[in-house]
mmCIF file with all atom_site columns, C-alpha atoms in Angstrom:
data_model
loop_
_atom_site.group_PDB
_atom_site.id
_atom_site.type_symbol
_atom_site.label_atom_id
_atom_site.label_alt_id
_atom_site.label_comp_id
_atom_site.label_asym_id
_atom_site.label_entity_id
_atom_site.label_seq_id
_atom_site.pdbx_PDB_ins_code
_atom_site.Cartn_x
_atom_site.Cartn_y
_atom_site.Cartn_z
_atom_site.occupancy
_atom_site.B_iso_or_equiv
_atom_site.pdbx_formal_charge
_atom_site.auth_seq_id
_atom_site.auth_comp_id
_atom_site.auth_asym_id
_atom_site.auth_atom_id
_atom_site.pdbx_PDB_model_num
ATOM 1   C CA . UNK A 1 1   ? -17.010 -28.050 3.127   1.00 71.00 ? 83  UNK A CA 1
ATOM 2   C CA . UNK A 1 2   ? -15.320 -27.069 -0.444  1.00 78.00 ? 84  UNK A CA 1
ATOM 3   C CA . UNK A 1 3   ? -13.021 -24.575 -1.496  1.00 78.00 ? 85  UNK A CA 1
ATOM 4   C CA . UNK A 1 4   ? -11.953 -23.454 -4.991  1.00 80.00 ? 86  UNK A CA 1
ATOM 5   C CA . UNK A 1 5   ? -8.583  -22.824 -5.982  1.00 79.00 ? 87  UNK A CA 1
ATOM 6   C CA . UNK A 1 6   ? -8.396  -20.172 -8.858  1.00 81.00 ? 88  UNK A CA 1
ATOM 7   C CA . UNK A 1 7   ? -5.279  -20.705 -9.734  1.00 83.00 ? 89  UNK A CA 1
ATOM 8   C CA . UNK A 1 8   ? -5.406  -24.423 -9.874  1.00 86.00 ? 90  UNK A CA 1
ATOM 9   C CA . UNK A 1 9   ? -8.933  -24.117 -11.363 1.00 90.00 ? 91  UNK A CA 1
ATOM 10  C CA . UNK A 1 10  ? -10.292 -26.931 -8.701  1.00 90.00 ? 92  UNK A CA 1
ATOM 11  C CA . UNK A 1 11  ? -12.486 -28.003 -5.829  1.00 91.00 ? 93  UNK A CA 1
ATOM 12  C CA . UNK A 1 12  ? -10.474 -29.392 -3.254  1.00 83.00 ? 94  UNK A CA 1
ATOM 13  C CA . UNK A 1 13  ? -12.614 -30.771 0.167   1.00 83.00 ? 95  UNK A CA 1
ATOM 14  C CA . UNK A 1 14  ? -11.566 -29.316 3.384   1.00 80.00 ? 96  UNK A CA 1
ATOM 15  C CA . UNK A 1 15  ? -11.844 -31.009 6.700   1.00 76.00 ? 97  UNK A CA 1
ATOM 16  C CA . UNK A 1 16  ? -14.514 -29.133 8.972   1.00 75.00 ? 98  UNK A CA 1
ATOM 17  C CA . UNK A 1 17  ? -14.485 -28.310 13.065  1.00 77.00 ? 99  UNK A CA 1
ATOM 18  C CA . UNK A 1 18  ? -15.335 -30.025 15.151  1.00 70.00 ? 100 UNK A CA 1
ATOM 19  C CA . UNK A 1 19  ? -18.118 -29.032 16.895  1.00 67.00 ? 101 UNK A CA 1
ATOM 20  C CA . UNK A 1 20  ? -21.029 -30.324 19.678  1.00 62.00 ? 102 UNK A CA 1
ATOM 21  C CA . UNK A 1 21  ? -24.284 -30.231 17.431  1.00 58.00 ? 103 UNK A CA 1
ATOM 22  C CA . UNK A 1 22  ? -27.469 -30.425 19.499  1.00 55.00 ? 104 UNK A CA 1
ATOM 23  C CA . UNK A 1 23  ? -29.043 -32.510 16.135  1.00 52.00 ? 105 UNK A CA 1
ATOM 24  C CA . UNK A 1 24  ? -26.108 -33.918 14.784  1.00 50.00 ? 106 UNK A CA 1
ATOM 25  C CA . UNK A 1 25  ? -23.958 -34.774 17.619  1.00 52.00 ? 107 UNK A CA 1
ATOM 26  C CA . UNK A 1 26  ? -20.335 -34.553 17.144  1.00 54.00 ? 108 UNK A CA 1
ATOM 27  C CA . UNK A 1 27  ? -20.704 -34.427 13.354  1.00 55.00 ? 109 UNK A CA 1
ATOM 28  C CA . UNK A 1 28  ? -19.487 -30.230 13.266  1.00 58.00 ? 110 UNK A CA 1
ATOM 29  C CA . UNK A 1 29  ? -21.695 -28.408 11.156  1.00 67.00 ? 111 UNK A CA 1
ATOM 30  C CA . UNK A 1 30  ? -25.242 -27.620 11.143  1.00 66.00 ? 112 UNK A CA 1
ATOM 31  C CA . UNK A 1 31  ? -27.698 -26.617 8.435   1.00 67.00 ? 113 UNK A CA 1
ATOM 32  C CA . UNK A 1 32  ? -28.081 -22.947 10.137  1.00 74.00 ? 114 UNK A CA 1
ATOM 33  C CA . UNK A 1 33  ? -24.657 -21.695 10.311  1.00 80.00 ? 115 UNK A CA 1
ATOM 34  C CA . UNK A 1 34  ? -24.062 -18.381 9.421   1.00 85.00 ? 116 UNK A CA 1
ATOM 35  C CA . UNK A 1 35  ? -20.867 -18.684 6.615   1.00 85.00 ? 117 UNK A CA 1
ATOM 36  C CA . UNK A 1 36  ? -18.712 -15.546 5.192   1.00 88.00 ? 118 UNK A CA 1
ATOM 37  C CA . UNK A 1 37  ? -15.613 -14.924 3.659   1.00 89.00 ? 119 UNK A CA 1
ATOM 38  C CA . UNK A 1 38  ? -13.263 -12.084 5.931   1.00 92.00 ? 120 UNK A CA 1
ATOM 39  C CA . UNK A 1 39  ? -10.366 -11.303 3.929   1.00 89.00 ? 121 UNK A CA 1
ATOM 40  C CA . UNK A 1 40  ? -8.324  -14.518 3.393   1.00 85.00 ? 122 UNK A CA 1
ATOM 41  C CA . UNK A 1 41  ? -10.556 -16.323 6.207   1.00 90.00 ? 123 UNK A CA 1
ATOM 42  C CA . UNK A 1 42  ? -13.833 -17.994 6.356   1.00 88.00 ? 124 UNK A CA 1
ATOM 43  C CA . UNK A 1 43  ? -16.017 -17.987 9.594   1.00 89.00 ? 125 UNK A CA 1
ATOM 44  C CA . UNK A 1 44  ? -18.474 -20.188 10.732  1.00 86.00 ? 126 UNK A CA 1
ATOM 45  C CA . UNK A 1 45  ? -20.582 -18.188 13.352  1.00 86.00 ? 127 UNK A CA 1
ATOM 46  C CA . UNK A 1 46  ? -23.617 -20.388 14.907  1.00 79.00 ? 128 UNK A CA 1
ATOM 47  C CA . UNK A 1 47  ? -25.647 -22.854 13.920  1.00 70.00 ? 129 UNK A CA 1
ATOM 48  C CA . UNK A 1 48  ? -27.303 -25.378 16.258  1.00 62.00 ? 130 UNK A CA 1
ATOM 49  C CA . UNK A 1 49  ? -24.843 -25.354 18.998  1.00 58.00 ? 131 UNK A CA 1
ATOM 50  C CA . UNK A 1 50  ? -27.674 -24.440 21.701  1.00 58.00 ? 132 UNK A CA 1
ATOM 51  C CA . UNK A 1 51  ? -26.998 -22.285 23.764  1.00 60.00 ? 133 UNK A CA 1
ATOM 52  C CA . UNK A 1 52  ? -24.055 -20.563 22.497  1.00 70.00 ? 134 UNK A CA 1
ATOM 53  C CA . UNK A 1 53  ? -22.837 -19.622 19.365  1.00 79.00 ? 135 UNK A CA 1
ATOM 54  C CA . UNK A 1 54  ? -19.193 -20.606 18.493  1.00 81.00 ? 136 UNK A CA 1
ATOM 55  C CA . UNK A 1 55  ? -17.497 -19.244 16.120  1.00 87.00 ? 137 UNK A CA 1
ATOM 56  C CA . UNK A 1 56  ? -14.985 -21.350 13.732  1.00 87.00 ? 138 UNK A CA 1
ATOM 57  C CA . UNK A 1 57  ? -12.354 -19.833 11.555  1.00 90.00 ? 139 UNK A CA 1
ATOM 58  C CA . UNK A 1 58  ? -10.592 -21.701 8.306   1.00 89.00 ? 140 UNK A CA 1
ATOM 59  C CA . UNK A 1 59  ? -6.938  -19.078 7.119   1.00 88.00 ? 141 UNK A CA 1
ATOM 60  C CA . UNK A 1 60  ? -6.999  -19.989 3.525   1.00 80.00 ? 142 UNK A CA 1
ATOM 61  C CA . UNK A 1 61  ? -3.068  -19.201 3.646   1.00 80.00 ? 143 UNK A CA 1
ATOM 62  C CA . UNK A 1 62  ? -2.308  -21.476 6.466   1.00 83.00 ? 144 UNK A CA 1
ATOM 63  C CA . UNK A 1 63  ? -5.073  -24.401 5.632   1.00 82.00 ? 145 UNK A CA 1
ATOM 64  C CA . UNK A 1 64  ? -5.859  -24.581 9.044   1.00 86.00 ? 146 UNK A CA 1
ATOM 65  C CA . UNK A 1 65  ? -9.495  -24.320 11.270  1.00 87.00 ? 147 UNK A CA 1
ATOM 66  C CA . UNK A 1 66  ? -9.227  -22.164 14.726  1.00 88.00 ? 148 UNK A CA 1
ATOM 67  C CA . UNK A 1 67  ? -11.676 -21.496 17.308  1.00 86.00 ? 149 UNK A CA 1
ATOM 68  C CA . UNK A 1 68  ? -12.396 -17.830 18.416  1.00 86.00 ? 150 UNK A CA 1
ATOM 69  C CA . UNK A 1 69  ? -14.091 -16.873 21.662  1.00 84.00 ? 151 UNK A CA 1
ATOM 70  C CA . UNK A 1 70  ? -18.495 -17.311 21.324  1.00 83.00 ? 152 UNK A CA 1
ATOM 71  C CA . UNK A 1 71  ? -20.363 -14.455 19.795  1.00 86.00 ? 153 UNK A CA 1
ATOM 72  C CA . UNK A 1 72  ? -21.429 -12.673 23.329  1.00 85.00 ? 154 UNK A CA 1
ATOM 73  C CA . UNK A 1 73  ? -24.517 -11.021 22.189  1.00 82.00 ? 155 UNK A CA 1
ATOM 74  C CA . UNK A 1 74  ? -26.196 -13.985 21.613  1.00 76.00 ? 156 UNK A CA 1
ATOM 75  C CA . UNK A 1 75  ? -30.043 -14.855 23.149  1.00 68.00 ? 157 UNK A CA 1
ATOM 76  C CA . UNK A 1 76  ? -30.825 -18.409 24.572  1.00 60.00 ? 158 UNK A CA 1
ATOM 77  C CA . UNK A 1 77  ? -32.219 -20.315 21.663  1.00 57.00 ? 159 UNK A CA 1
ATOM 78  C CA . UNK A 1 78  ? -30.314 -17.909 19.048  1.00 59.00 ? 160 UNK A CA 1
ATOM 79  C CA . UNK A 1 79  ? -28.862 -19.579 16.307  1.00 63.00 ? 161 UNK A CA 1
ATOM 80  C CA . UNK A 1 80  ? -29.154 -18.107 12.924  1.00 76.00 ? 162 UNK A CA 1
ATOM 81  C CA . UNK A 1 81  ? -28.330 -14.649 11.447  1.00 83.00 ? 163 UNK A CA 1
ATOM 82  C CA . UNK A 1 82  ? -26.748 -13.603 8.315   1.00 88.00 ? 164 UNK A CA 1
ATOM 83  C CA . UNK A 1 83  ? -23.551 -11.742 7.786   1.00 92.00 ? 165 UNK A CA 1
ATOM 84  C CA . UNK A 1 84  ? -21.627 -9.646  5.084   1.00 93.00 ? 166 UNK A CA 1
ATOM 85  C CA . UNK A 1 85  ? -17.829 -8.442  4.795   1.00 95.00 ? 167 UNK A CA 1
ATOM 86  C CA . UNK A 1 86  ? -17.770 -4.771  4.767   1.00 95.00 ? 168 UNK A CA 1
ATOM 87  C CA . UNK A 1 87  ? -14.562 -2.613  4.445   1.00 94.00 ? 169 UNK A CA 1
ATOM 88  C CA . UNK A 1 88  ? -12.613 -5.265  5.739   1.00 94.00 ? 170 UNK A CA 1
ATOM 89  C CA . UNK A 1 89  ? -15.119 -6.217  9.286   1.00 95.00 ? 171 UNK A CA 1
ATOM 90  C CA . UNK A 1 90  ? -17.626 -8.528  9.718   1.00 95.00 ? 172 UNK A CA 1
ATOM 91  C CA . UNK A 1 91  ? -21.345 -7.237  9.977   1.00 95.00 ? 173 UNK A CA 1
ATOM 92  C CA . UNK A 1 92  ? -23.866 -9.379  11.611  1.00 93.00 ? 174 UNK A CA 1
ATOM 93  C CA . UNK A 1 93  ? -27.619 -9.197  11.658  1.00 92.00 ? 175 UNK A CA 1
ATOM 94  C CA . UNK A 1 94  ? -31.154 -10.577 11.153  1.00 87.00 ? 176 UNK A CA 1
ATOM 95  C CA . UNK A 1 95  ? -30.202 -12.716 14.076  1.00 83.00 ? 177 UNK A CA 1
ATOM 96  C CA . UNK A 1 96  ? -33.214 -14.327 15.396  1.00 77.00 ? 178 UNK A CA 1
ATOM 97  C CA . UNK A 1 97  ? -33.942 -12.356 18.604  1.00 76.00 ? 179 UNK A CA 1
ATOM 98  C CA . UNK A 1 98  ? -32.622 -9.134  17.449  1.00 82.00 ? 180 UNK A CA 1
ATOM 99  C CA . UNK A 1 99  ? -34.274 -8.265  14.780  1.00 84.00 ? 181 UNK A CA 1
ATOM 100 C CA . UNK A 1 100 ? -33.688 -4.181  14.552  1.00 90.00 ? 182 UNK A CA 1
ATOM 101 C CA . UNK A 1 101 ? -29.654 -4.796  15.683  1.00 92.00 ? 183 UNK A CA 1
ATOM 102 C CA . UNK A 1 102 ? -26.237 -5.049  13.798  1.00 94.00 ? 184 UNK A CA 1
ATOM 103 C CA . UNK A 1 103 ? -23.056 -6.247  15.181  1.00 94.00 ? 185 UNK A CA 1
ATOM 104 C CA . UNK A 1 104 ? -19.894 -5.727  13.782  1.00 95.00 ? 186 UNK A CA 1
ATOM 105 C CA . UNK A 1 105 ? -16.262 -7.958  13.919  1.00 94.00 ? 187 UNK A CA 1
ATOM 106 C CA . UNK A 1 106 ? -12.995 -6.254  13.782  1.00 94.00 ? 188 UNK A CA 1
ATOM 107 C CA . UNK A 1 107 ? -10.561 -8.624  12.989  1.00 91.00 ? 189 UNK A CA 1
ATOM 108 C CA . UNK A 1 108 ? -7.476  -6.811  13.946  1.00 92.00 ? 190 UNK A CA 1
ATOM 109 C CA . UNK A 1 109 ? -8.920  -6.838  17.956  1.00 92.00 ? 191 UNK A CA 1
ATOM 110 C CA . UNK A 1 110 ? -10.834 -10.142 17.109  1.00 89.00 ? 192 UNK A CA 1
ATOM 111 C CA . UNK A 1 111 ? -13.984 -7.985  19.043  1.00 91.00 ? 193 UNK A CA 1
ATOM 112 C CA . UNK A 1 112 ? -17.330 -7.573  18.647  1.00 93.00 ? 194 UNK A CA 1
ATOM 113 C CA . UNK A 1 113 ? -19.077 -4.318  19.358  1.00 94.00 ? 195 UNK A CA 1
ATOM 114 C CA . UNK A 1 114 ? -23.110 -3.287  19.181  1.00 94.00 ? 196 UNK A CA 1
ATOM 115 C CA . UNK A 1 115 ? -23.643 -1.817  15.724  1.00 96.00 ? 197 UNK A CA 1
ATOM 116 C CA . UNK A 1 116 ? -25.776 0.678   14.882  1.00 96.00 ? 198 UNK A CA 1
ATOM 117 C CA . UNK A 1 117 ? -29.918 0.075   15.156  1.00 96.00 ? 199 UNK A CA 1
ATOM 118 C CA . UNK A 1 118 ? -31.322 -0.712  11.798  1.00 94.00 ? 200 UNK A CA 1
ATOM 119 C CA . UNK A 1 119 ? -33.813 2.241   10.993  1.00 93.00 ? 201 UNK A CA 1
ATOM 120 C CA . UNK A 1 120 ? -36.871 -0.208  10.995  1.00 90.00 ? 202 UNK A CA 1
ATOM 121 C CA . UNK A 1 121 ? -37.718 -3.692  12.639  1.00 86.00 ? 203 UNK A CA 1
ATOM 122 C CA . UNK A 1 122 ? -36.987 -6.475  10.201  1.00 88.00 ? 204 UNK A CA 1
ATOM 123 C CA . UNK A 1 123 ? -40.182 -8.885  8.915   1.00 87.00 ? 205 UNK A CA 1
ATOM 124 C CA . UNK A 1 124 ? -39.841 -12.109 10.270  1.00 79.00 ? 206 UNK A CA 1
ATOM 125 C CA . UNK A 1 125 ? -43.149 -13.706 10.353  1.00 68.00 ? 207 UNK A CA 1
ATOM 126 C CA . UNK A 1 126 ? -42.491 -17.093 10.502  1.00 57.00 ? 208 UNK A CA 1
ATOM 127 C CA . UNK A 1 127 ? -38.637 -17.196 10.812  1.00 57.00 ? 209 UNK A CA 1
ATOM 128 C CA . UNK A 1 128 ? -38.591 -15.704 7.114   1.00 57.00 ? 210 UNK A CA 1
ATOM 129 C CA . UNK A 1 129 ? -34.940 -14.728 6.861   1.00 68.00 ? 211 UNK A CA 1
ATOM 130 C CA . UNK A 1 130 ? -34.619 -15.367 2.626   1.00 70.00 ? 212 UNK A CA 1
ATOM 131 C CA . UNK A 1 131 ? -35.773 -11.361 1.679   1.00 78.00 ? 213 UNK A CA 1
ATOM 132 C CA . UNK A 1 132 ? -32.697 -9.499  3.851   1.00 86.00 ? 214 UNK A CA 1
ATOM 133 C CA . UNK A 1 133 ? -29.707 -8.928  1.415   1.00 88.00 ? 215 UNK A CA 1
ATOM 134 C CA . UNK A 1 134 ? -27.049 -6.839  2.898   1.00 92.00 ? 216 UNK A CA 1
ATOM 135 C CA . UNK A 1 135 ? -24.358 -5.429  -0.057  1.00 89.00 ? 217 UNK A CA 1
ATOM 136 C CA . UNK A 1 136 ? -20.931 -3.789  0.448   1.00 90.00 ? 218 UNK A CA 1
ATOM 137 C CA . UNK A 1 137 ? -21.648 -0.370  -1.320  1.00 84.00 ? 219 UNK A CA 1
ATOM 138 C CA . UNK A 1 138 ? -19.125 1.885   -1.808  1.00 85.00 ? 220 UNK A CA 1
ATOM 139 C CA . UNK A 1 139 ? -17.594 0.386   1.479   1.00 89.00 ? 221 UNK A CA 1
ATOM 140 C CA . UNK A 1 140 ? -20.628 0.816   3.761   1.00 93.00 ? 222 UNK A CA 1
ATOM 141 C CA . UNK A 1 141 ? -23.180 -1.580  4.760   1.00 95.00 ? 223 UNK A CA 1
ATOM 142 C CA . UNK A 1 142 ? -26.491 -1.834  2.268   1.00 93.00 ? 224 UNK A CA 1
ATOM 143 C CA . UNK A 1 143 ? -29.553 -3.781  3.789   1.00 94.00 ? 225 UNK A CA 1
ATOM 144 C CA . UNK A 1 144 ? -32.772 -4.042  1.186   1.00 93.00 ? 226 UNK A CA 1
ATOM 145 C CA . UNK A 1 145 ? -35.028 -6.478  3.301   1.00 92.00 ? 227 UNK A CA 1
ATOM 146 C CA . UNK A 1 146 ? -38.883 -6.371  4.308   1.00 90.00 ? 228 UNK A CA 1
ATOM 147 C CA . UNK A 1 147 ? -39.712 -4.335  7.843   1.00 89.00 ? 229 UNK A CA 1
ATOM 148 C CA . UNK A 1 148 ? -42.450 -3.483  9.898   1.00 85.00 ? 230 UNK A CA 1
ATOM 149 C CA . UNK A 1 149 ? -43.477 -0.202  9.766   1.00 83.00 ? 231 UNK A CA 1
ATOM 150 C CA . UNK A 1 150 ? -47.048 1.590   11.396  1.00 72.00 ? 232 UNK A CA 1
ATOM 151 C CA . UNK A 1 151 ? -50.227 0.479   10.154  1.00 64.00 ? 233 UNK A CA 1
ATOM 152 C CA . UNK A 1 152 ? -51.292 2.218   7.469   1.00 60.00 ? 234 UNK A CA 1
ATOM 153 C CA . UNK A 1 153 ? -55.504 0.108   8.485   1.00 57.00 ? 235 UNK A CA 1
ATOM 154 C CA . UNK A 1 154 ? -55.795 0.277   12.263  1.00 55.00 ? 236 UNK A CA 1
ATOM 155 C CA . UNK A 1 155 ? -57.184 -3.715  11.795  1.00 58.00 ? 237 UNK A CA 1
ATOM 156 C CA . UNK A 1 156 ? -53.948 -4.866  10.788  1.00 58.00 ? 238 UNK A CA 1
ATOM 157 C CA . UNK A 1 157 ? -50.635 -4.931  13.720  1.00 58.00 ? 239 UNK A CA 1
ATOM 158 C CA . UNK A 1 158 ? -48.362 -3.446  11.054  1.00 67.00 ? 240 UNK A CA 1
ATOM 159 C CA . UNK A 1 159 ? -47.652 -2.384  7.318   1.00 83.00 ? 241 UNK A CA 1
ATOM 160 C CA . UNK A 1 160 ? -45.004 -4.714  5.772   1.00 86.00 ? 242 UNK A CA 1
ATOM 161 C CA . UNK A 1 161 ? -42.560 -2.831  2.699   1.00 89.00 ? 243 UNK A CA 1
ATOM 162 C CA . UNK A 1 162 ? -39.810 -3.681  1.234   1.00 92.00 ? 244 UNK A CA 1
ATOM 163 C CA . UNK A 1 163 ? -37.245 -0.801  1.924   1.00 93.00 ? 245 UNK A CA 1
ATOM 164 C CA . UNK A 1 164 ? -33.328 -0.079  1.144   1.00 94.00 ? 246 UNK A CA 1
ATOM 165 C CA . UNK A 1 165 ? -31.260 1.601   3.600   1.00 93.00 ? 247 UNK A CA 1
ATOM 166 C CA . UNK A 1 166 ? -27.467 2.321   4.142   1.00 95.00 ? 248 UNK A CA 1
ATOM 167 C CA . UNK A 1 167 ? -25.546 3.199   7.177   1.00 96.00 ? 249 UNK A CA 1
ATOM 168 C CA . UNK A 1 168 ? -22.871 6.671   6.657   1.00 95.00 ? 250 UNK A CA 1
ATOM 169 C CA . UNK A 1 169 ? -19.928 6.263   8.968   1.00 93.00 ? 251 UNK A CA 1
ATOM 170 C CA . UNK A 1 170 ? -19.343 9.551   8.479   1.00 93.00 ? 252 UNK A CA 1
ATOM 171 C CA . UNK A 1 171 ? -22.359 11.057  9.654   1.00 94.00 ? 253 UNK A CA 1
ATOM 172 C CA . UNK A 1 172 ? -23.472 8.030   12.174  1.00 95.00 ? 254 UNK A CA 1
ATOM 173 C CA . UNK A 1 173 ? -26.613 7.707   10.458  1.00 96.00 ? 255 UNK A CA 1
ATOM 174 C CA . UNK A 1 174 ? -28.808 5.471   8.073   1.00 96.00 ? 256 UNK A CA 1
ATOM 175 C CA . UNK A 1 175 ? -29.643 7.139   4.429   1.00 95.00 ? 257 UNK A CA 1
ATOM 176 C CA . UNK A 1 176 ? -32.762 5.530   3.703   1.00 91.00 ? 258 UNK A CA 1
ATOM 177 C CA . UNK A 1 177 ? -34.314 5.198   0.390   1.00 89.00 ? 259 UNK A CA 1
ATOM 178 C CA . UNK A 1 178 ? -30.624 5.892   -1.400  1.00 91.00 ? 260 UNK A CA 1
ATOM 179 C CA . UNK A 1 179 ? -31.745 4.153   -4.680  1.00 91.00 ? 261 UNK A CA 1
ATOM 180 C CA . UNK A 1 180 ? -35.326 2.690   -5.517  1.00 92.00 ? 262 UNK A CA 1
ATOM 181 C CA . UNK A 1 181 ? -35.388 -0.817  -4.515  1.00 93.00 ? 263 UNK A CA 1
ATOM 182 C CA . UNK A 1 182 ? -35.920 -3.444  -7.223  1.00 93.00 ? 264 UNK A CA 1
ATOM 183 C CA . UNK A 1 183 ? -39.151 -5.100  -8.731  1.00 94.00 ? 265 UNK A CA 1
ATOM 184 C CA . UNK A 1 184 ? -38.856 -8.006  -6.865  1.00 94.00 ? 266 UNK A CA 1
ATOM 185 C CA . UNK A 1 185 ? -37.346 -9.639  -3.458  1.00 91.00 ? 267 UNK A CA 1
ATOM 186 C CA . UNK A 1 186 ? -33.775 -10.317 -3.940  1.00 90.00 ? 268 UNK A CA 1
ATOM 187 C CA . UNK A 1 187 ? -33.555 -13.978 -2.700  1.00 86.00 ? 269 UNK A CA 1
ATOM 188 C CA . UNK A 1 188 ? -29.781 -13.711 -4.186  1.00 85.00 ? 270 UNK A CA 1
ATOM 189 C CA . UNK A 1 189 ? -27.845 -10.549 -4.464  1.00 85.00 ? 271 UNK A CA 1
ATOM 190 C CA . UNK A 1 190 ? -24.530 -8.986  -4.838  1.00 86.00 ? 272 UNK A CA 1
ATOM 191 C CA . UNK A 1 191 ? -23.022 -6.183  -5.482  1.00 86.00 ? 273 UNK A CA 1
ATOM 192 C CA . UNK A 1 192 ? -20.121 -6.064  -8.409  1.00 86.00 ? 274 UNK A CA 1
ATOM 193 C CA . UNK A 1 193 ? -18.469 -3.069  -9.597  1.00 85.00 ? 275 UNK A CA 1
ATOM 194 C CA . UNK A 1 194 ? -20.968 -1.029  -8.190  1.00 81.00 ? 276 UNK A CA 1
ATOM 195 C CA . UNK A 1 195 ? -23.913 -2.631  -9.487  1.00 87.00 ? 277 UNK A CA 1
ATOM 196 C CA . UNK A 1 196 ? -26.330 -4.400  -7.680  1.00 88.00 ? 278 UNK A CA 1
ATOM 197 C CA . UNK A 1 197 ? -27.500 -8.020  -8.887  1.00 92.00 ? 279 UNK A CA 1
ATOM 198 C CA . UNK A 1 198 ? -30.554 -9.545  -7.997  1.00 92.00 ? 280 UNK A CA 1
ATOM 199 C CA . UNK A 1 199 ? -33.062 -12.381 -8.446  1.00 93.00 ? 281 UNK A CA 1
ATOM 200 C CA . UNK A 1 200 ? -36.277 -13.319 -6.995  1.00 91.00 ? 282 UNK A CA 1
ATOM 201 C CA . UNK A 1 201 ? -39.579 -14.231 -7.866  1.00 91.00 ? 283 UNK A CA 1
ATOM 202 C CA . UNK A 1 202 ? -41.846 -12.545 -5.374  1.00 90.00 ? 284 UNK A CA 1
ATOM 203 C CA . UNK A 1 203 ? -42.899 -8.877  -6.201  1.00 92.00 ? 285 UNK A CA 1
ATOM 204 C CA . UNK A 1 204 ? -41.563 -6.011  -3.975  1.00 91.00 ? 286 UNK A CA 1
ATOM 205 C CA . UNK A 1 205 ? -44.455 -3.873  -3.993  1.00 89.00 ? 287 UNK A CA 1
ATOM 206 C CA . UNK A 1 206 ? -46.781 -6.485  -3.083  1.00 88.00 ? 288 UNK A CA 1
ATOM 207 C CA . UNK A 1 207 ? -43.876 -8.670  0.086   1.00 85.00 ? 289 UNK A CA 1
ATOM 208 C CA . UNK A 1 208 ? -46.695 -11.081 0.728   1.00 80.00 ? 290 UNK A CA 1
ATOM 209 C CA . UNK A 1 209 ? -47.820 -11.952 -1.674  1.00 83.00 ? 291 UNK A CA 1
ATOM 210 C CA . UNK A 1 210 ? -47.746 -14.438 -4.136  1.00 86.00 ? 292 UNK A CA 1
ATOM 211 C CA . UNK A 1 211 ? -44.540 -16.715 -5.937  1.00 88.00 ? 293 UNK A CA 1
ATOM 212 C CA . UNK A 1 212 ? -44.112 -15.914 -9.267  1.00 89.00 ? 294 UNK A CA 1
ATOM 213 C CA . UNK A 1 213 ? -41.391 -16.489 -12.273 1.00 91.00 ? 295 UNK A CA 1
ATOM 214 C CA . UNK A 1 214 ? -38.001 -15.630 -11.253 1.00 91.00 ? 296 UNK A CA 1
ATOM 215 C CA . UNK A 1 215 ? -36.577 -12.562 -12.814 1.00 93.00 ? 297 UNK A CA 1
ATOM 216 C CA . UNK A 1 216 ? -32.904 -10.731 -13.047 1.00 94.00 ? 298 UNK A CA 1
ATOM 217 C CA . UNK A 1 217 ? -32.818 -7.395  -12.496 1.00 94.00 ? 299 UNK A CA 1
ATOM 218 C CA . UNK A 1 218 ? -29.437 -4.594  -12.157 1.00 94.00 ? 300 UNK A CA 1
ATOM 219 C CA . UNK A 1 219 ? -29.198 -1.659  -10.514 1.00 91.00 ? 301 UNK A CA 1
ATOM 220 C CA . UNK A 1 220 ? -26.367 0.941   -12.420 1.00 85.00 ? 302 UNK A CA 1
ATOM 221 C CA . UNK A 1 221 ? -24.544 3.420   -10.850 1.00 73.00 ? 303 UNK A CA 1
#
């Protein structure tokens, strides 16, 4: 692992955890573990630790790695989700085996509680996990991803779309639709100033469909 220093305008290499790999042996960190910046901290949550998944924390202001107790929602077999820093927690999902669940990390009780239920199950055919983008907006948790929805053709087990949705903590409920989702499957996104940021190259209106030219697209408040 890297880290840049702003200030010092460099890369500097930083010594990783050790960890029990089921593929790589002692060697730390596997290619599916989930990485996000908390606040001054980085965590490492999963990977290919099977069955568990540990979760590793690097303090920026200290230099230092420390351990933190397993994520204990976690299915045998489980070892990839993705995660975003929202209003100052940790919100995990599209974890393998739970597919329609958040969980969210408070760092001043270092616990994790259930989140709430995402409004629709998320796509996964194949262990597709590239189309979910969660965003902080306006310090609440944005999700644009692909999800099963009913069948619009009673030959076909579901109707995939590509939907936006964000949770209110005020009401304790999901706003779907809250602004129209972009032309195309945001394989990177973020969210600066209150604009969204995407790129991708497949189009939204047709999720299955075919790779095309990679295009930029922003979303203005």
């Amino acid at each position: 692992a890297v880290a840049f220093h702003p200030l010092q305008n460099r890369w500097r290499e930083l010594a990783t955890p050790s960890r029990d790999s089921e593929w790589f042996g002692g060697d730390g960190i596997g290619e599916w573990v989930t990485c996000c910046g908390l606040g001054s901290t980085i965590m490492l949550i999963g990977g290919d630790v099977v069955p568990r998944m540990p979760i590793d924390v690097y303090d920026a202001s200290q230099d230092t790695w420390s351990r933190r107790p397993d994520f204990p929602f976690c299915e045998p077999g489980e070892c990839y989700s993705k995660a975003i820093e929202v209003d100052g927690k940790l919100w995990l999902y599209a974890l393998d085996d739970h597919l329609q669940e958040t969980f969210v990390y408070d760092p001043a009780t270092q616990t994790w509680a259930a989140g709430p239920r995402l409004p629709h199950e998320l796509y996964d055919e194949g262990g597709v996990h590239w189309h979910y983008q969660a965003f902080e907006w306006r310090k609440r948790f944005c999700l644009m991803a692909c999800c099963k929805l009913a069948p619009e053709d009673v030959a076909r087990p579901y109707n995939v779309r590509y939907l936006a949705f964000i949770w209110d903590p005020l009401r304790e409920a999901w706003d779907e639709a809250p602004f129209p989702v972009p032309p195309v499957l945001a394989l990177i996104g973020e969210s600066i100033d209150n604009h969204l940021v995407v790129v991708g190259h497949v189009d939204s209106s047709d999720p299955t469909g075919r790779i095309s030219t990679r295009r930029l697209f922003v979303l203005r408040p």
